[in-house]
Structures are given as structure tokens and as C-alpha cells.
XYZ file of N, CA, C and O in Angstrom:
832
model
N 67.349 163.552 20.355
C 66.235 162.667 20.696
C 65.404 163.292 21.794
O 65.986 164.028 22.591
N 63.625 162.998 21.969
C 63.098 164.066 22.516
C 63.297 163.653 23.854
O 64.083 162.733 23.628
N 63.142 163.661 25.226
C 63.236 163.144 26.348
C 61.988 162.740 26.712
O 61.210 163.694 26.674
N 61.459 161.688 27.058
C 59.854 161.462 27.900
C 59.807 162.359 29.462
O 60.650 162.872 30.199
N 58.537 162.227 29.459
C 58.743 163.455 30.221
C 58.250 161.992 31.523
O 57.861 160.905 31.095
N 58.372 162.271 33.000
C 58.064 160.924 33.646
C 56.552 161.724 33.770
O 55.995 160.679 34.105
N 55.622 162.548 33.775
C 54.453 162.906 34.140
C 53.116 162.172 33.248
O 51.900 162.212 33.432
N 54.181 161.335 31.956
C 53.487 159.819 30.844
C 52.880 159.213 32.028
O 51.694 159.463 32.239
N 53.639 158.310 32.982
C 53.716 157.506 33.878
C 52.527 158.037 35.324
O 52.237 159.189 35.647
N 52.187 157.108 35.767
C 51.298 157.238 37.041
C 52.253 157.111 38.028
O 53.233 156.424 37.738
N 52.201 157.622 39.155
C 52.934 158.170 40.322
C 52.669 158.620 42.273
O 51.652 159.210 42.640
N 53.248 158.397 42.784
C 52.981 158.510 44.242
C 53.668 160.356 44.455
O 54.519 161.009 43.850
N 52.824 160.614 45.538
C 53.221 162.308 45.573
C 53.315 162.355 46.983
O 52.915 161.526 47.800
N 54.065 163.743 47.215
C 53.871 164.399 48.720
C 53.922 165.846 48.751
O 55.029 166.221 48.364
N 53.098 166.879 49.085
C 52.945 168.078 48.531
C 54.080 168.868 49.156
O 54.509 168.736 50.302
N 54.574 169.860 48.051
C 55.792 170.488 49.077
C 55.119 171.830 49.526
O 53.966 172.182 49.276
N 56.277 172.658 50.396
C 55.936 173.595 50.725
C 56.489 175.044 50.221
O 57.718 175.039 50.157
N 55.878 176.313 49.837
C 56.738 177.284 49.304
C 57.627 178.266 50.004
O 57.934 178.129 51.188
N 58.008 179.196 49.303
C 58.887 179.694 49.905
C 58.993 181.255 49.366
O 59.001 181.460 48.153
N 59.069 182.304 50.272
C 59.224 183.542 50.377
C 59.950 183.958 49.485
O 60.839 183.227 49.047
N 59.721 185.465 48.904
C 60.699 186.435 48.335
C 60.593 187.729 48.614
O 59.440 188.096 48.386
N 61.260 188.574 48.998
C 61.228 189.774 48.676
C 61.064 191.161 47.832
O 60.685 192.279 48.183
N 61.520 190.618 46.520
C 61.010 191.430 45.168
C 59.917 190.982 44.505
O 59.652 189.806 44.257
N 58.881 192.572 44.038
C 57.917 192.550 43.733
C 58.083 193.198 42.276
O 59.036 193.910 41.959
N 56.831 192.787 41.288
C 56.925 193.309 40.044
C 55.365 193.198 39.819
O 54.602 192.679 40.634
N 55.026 193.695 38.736
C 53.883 193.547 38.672
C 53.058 192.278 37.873
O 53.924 191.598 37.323
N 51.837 191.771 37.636
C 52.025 190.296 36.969
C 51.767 191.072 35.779
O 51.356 192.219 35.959
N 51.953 190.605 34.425
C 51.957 190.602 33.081
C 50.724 189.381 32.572
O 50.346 188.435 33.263
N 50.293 189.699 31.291
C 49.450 188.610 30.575
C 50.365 187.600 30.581
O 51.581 187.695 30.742
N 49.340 186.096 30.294
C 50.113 185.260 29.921
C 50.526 185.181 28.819
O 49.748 185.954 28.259
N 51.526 184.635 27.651
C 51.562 184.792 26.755
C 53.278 184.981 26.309
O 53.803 184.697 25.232
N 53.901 185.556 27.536
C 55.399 186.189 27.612
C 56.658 185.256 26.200
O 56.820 184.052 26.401
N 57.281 185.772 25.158
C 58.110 184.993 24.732
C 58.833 184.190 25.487
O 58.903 184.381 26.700
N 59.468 183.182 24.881
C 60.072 182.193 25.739
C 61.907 182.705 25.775
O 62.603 182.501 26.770
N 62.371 183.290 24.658
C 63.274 183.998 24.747
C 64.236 184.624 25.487
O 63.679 185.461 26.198
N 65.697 184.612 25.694
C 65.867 185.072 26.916
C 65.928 184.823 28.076
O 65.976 185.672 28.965
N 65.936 183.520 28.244
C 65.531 182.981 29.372
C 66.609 182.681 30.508
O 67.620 182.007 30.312
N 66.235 183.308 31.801
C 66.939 183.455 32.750
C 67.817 182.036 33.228
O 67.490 180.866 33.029
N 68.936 182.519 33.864
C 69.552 181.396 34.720
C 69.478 181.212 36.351
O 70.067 181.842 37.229
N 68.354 179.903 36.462
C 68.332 179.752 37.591
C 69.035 179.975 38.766
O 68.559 180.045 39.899
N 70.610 180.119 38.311
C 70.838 179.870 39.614
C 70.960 181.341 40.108
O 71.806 181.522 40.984
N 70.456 182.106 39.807
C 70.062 183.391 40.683
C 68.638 183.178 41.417
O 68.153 183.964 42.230
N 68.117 182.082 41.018
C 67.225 182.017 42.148
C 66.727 182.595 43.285
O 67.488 182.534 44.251
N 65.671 183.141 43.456
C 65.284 184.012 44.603
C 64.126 182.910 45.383
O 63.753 183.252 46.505
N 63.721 181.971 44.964
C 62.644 180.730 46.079
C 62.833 179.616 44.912
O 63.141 179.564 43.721
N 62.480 178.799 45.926
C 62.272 177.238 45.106
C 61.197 176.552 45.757
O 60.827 177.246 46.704
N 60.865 176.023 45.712
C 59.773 175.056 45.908
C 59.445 173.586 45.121
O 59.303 173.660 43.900
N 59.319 172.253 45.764
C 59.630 170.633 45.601
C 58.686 169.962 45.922
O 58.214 169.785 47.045
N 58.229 169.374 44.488
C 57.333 167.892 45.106
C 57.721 166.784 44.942
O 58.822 167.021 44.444
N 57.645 165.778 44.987
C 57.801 164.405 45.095
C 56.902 163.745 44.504
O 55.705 163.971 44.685
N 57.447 162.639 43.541
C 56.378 161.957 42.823
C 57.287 160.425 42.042
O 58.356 160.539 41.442
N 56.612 159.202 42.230
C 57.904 158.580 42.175
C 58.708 158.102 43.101
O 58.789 156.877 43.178
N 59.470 158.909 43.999
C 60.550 159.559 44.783
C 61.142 160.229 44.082
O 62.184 160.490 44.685
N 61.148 160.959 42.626
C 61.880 161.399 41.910
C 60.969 163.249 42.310
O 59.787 163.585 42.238
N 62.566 164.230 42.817
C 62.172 165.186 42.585
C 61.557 165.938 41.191
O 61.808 165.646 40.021
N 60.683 166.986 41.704
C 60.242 168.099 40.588
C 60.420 169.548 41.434
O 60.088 169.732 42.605
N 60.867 170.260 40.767
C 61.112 171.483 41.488
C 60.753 172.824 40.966
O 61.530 173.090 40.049
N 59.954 173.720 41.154
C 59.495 175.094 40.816
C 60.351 176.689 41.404
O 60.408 176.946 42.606
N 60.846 177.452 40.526
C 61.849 178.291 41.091
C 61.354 179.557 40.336
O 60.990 179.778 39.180
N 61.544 180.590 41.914
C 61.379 181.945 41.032
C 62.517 182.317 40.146
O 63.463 181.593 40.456
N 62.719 182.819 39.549
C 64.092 183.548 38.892
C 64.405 184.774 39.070
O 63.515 185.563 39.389
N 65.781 185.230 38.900
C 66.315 186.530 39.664
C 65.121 187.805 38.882
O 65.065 188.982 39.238
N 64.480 187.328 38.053
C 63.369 188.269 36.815
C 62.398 188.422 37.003
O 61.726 189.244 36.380
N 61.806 187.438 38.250
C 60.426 187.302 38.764
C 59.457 186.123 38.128
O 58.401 185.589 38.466
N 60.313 186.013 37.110
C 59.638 184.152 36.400
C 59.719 183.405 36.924
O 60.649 183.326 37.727
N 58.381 181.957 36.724
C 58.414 180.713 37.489
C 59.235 179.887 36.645
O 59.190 180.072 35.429
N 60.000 178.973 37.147
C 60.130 178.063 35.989
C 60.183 176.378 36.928
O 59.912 176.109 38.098
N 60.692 175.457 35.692
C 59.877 174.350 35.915
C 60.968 173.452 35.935
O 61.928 173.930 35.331
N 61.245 171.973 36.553
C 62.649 171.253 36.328
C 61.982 170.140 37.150
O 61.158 170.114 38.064
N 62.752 169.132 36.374
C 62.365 167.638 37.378
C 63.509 166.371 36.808
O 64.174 166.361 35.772
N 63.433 165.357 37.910
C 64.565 164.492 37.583
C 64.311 163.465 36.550
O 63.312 162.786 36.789
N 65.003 163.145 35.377
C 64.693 162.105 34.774
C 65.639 161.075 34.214
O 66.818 161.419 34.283
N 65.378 159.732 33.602
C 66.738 158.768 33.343
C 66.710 158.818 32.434
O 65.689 158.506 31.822
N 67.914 159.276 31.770
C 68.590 158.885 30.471
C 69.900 158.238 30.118
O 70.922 158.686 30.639
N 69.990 156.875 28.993
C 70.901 156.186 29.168
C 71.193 155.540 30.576
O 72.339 155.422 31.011
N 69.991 155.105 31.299
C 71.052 154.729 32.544
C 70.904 155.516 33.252
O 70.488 155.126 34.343
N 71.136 157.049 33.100
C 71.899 157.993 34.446
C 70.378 159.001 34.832
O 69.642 159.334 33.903
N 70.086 159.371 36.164
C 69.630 159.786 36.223
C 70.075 161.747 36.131
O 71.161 162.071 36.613
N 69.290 162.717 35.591
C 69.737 163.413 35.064
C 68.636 164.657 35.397
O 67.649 164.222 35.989
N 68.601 166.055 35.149
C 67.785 167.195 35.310
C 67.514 167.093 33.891
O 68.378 166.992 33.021
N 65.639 167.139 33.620
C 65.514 167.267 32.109
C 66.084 168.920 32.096
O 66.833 169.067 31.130
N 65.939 170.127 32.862
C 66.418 171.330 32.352
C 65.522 172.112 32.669
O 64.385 171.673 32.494
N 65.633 173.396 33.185
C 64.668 174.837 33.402
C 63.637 174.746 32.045
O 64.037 174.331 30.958
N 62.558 175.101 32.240
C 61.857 175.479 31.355
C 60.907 176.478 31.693
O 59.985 176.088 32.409
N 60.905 177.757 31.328
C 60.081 178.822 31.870
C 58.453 178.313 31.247
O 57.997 177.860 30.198
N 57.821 178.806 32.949
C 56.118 178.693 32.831
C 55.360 179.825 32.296
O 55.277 180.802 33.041
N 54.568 179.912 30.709
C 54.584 181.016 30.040
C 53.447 181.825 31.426
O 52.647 181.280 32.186
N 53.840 183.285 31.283
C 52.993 184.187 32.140
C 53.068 183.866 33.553
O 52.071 184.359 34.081
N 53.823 183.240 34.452
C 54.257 182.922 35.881
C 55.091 184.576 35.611
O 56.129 184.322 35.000
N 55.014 185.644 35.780
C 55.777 186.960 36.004
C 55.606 187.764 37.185
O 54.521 187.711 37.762
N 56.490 188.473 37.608
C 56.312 189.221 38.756
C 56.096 188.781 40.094
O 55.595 189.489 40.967
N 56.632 187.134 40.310
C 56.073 186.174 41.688
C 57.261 186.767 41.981
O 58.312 187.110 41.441
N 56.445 186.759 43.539
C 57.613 187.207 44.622
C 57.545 185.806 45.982
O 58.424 185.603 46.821
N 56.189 184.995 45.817
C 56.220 183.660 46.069
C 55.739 182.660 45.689
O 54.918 182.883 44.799
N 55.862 181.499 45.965
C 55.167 180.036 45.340
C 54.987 179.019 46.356
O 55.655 179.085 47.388
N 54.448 178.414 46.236
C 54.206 177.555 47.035
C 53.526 176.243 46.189
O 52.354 176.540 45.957
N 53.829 174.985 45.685
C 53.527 173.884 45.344
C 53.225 172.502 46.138
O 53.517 172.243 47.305
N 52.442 171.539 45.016
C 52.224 170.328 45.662
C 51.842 169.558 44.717
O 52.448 169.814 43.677
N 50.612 168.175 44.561
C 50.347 167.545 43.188
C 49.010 167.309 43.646
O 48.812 167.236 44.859
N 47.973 167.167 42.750
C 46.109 167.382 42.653
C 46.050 166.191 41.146
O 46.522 166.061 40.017
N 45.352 165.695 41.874
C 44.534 164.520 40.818
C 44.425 164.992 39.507
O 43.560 165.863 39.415
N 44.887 164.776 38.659
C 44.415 165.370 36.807
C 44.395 163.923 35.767
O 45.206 163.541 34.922
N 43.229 163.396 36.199
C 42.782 161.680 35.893
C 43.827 161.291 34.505
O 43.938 161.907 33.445
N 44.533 160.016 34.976
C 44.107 159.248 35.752
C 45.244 159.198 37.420
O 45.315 158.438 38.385
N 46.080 160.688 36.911
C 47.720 160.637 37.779
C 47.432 161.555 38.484
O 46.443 162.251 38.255
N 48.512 161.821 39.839
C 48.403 162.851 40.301
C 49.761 164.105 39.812
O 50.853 163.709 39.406
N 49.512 165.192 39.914
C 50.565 166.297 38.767
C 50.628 167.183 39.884
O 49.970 167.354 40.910
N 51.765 167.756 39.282
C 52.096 168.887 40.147
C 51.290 170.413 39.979
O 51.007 170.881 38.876
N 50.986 171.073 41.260
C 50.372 172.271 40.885
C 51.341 173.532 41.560
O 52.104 173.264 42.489
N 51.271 174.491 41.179
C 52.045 175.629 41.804
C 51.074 176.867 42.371
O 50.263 176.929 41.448
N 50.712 177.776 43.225
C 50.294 178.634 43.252
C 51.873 179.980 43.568
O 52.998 179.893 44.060
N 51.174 180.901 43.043
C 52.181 182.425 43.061
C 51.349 183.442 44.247
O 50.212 183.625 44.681
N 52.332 183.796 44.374
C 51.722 185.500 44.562
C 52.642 186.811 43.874
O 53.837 186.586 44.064
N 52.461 187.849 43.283
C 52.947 188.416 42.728
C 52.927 190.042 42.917
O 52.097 190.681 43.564
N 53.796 190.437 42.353
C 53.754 192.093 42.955
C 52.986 192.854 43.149
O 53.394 193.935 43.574
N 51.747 192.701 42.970
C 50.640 193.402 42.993
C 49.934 192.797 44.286
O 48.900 193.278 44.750
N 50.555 191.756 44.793
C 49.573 191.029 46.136
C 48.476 190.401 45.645
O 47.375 190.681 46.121
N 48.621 189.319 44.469
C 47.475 188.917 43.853
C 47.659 187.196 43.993
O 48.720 186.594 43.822
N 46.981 186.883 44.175
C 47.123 184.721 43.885
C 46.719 184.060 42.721
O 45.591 183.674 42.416
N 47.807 183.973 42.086
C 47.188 182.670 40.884
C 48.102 180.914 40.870
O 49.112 180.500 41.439
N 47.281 180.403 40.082
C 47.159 179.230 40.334
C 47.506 178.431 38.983
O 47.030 178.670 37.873
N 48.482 177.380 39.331
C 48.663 177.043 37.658
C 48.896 175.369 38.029
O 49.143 175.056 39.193
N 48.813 174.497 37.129
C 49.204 172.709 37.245
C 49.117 172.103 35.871
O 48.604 172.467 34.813
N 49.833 170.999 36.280
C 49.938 170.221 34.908
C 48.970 169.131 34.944
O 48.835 168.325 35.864
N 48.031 169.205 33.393
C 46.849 168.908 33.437
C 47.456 167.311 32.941
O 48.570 166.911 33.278
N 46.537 166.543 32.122
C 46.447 165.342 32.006
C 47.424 165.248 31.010
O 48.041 164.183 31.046
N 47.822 166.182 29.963
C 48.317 165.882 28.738
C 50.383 165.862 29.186
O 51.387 165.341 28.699
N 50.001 166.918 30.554
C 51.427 166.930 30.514
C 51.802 168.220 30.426
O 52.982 168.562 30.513
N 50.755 169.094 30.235
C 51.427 170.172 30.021
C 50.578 171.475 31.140
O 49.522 171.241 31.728
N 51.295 172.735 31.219
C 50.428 173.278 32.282
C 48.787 174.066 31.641
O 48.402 174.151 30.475
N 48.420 174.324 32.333
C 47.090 174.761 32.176
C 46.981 175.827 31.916
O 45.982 176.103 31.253
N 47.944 176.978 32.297
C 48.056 178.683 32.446
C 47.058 179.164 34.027
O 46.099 178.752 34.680
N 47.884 180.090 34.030
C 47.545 180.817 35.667
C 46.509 181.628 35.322
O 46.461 182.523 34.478
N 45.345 181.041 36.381
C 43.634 181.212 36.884
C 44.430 182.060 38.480
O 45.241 181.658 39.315
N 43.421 183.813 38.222
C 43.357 183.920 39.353
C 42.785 183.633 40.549
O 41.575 183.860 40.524
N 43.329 183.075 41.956
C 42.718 183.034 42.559
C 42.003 183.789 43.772
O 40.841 183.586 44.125
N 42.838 184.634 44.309
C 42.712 185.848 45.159
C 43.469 187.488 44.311
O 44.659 187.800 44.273
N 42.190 188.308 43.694
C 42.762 189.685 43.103
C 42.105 190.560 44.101
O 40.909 190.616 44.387
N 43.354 191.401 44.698
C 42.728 192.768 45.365
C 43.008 192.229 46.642
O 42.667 193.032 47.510
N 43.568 191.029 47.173
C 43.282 190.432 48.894
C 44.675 190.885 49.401
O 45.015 190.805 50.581
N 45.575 191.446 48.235
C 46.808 192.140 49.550
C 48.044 190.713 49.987
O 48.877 190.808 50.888
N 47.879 189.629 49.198
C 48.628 188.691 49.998
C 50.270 188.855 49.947
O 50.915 189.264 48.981
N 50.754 188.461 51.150
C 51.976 188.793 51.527
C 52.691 187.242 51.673
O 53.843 187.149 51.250
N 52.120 186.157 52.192
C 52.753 185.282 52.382
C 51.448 183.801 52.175
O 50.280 183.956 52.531
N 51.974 182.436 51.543
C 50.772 181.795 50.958
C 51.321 180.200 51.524
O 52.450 180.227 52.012
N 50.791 179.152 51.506
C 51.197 178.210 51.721
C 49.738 177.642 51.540
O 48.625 178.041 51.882
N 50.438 176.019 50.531
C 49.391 175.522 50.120
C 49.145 173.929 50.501
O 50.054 173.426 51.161
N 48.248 173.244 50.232
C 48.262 171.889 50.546
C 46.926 170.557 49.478
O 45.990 171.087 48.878
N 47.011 169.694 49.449
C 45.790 169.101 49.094
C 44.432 168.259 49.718
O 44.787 167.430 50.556
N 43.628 168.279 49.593
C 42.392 167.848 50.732
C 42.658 166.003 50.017
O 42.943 165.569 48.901
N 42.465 165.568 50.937
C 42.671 164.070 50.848
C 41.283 163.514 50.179
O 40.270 164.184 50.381
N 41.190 162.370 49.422
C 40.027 161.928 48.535
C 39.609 162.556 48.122
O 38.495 162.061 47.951
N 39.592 163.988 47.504
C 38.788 164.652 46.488
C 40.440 164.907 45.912
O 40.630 164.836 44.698
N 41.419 165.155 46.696
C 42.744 165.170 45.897
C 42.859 167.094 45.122
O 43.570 167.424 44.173
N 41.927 168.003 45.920
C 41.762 169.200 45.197
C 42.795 170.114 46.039
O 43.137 169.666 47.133
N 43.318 171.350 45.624
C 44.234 172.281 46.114
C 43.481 172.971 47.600
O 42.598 172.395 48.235
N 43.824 173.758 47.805
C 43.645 174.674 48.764
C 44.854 175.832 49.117
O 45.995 175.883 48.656
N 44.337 176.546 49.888
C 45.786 177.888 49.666
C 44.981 178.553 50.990
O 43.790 178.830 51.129
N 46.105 178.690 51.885
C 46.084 179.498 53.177
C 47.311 180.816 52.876
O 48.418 180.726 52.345
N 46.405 182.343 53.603
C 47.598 183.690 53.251
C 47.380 183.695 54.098
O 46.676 182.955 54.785
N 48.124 184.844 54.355
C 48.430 185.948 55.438
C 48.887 187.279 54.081
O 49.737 187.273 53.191
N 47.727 188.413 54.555
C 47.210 189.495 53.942
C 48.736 190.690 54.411
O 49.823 190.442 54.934
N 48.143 191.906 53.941
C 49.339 193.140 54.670
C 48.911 193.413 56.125
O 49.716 194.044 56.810
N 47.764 193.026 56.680
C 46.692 193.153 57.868
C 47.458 192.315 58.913
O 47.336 192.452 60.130
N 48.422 191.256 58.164
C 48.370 189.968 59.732
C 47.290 188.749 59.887
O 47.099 187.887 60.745
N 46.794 189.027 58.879
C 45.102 188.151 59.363
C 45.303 187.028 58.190
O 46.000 187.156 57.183
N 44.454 185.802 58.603
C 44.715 184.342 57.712
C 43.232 183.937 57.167
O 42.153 183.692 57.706
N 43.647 183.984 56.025
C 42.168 183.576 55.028
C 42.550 181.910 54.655
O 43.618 181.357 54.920
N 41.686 181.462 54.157
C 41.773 180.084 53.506
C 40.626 179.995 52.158
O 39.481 180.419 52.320
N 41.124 179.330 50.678
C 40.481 179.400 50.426
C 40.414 178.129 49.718
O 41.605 177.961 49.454
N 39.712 176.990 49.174
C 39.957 175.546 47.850
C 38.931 175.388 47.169
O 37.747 175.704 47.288
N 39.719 174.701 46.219
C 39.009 174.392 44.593
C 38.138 173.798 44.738
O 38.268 173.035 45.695
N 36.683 173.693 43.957
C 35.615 172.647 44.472
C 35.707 171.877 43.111
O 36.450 172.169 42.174
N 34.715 170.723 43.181
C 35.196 169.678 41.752
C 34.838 170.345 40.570
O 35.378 170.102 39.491
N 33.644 171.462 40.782
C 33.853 172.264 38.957
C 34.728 172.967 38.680
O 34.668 173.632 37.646
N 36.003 173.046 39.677
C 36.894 173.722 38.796
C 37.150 175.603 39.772
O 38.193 176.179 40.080
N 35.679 176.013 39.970
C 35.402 177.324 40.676
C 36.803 176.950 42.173
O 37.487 175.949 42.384
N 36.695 178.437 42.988
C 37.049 178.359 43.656
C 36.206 178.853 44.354
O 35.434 179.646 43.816
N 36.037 178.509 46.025
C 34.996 178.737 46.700
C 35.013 180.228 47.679
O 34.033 180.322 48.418
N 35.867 181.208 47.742
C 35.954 181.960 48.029
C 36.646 182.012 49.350
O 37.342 181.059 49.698
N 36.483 183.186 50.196
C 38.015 183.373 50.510
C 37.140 183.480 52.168
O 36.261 184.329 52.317
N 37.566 182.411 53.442
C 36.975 182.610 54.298
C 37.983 182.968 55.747
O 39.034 182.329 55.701
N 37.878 183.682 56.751
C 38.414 183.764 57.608
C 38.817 182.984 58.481
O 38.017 182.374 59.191
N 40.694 182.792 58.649
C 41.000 181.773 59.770
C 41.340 181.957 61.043
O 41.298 181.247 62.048
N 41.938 183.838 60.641
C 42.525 184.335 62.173
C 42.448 185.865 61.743
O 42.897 186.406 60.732
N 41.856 186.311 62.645
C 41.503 188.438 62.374
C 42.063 188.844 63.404
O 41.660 188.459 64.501
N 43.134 189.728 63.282
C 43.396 190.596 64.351
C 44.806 189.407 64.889
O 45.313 189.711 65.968
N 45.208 188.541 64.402
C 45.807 187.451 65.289
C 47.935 188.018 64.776
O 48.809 187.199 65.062
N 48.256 189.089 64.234
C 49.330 188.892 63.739
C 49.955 188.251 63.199
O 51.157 188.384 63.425
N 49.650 187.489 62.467
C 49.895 186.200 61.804
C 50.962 186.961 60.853
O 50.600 187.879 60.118
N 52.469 186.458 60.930
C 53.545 186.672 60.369
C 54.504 185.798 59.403
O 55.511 186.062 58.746
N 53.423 184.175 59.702
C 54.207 182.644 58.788
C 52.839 181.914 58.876
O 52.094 182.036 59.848
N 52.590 181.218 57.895
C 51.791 180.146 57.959
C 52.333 179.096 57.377
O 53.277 179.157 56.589
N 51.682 177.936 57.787
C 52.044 176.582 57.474
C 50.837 175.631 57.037
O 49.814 176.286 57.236
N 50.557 174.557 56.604
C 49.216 174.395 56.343
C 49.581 172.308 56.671
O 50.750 171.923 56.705
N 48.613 171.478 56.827
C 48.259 169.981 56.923
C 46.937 169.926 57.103
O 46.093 170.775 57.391
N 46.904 168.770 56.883
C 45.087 168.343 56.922
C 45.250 167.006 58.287
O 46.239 166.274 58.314
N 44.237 166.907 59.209
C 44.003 165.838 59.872
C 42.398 165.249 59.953
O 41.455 166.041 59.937
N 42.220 163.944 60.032
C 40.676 163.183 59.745
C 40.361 163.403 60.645
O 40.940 162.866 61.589
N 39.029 164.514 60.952
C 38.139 164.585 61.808
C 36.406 163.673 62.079
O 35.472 163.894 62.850
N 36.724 162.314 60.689
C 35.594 161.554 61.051
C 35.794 160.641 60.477
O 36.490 160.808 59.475
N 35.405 159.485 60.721
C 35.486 158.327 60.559
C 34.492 157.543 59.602
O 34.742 156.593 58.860
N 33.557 158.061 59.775
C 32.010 157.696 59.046
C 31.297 158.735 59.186
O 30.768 159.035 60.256
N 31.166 159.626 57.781
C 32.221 159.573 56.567
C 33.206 159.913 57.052
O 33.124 160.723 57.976
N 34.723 159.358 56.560
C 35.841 159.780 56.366
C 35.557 161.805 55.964
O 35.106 162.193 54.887
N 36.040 162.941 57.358
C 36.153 163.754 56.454
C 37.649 164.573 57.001
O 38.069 164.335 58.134
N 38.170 165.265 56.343
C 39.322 165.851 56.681
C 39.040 167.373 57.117
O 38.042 168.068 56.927
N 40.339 167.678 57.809
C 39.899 169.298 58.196
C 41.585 169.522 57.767
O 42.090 170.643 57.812
């Protein structure tokens, strides 16, 4: 019998935060057979959102694949529907997740970075299913990423730290584009980032 997936259902979120790896590979097209498919628990990062209160969780694999898992009830018991590899998530060495408005619910999104020092971006659209990974930063060198969502527009955003030390920021605008990649700290050694939003106005409501 097939399992419902809970992402049917409308839901409360809290964006998580990602997490580092050390091995690099290079990214591949999307497209990868599903075949073969690794066992999590060699896990090299994980990364958790909340939705519900029911976890969802995103994990690199010992192979450099993303894959996908979240909690659901069956019979009664609450239960892991099961790994399911994200086609073309290859060669991440990090991730970092959270959940972005995809009308009328909010869904989970993941961003990577991958052996080549590149950022892409992937989420589960309205139907339930993911969208495939849009690059977002090619050629910027990123070493370490952490992401978050802007409040009432409900859109992504993604803060690095480059091979330089230095912190870019960059988020999605409502067509979809991304707005390019602007400077947060040059020259500052920046070795971890972390990312939140706080309301800097009242009328209009705007966030920073």
C-alpha cells in the first residue's frame, strides 16, 4: 500500500541549519539512476526541518549523494517513510536546509555545495515532489554555506564563506531569479557562519 506522503497536508515550519563535510567530488548532471543506492548510515552531514513538529531530514551519503527522509504514521505508529535519493544532488560536500512557501504550504528546501565549490539549490514544489538543482553560485569558490528564509515573502536566502575568508549573501526574488551575490565581510577571516533575520521596521514591517 502506497504511503501518503505528510507534504498533502498544510503545515507549521522552522528552518534548520546545515552542516559541513570534508569530501569533495565533482557535481554530475541531473538525471543519475536511482540504482544502487547508498546506506545512510555512513552519513557524512545531515541537516533537519520541522514541519508539523514532525521531523524531515536531508543527508549527505558516504558517495556524495543528497538524500531525503521524514517522519510519518502508519497503522497508528509513527514511523521513517525511508531514504530516498535526490536525483542529481552529487558530489555535496555540504547542505544546509529549511522550508519556503510553494502555495498553498510551506516545503522544505535544501541548498548544496559541491566539489567543485559551486551552490545549488533544490525544494519541494507544490505537487510534492522536488524541483531539481538550479545553480546558484558557479565559479564563487564556496567552502562553507548556511541558509535561512526572509519572513512574509517566505523566499530562501544563502550566506558563504568563499576559499578567501570573506562572506557573500545572496536570495531568491519572487520571479524565481536570484539576485546576485553581494558582500557581507572582505578581508574579515570568516571561518563559520550562521545566519537569522530580525524586524528592522515597523511601518512597513521589513526584515534584515
Amino acid at each position: 500500500m502506497k504511503k501518503k506522503s505528510l507534504f498533502s497536508r498544510g503545515r507549521k515550519s522552522s528552518a534548520g541549519r546545515g552542516a559541513t563535510a570534508g569530501r569533495r567530488r565533482e557535481f554530475k548532471p541531473v538525471g543519475e539512476p536511482l540504482e544502487g543506492r547508498e546506506l545512510l548510515a555512513a552519513a557524512t552531514a545531515v541537516s533537519a526541518v520541522v514541519q508539523y513538529g514532525i521531523p524531515s531530514v536531508f543527508a549527505i551519503g558516504n558517495t556524495g549523494n543528497v538524500s531525503y527522509n521524514f517522519l510519518t504514521v502508519q497503522n497508528g505508529q509513527t514511523v521513517w517513510d525511508g531514504w530516498n535519493l535526490i536525483p542529481g544532488g552529487i558530489g555535496a560536500t555540504a547542505i544546509s536546509t529549511g522550508t519556503v512557501l510553494a502555495t498553498p504550504y510551506l516545503r522544505p528546501y535544501v541548498f548544496l555545495v559541491n566539489g567543485a565549490e559551486n551552490i545549488y539549490y533544490n525544494s519541494i514544489n507544490s505537487t510534492g515532489n522536488f524541483s531539481g538543482w538550479s545553480p546558484v553560485g558557479i565559479n564563487v569558490g564556496a567552502v562553507s554555506i548556511a541558509t535561512g528564509a526572509l519572513p512574509i515573502s517566505n523566499s530562501p536566502y544563502v550566506v558563504m564563506i568563499n576559499g578567501d575568508y570573506n562572506v557573500y549573501y545572496e536570495s531568491q526574488m519572487s520571479n524565481g531569479a536570484w539576485a546576485g551575490w553581494t558582500p557581507v565581510g572582505v578581508n574579515v577571516g570568516a571561518v563559520e557562519v550562521s545566519t537569522g533575520v530580525i524586524q528592522a521596521s515597523l511601518a512597513p514591517a521589513v526584515y534584515e
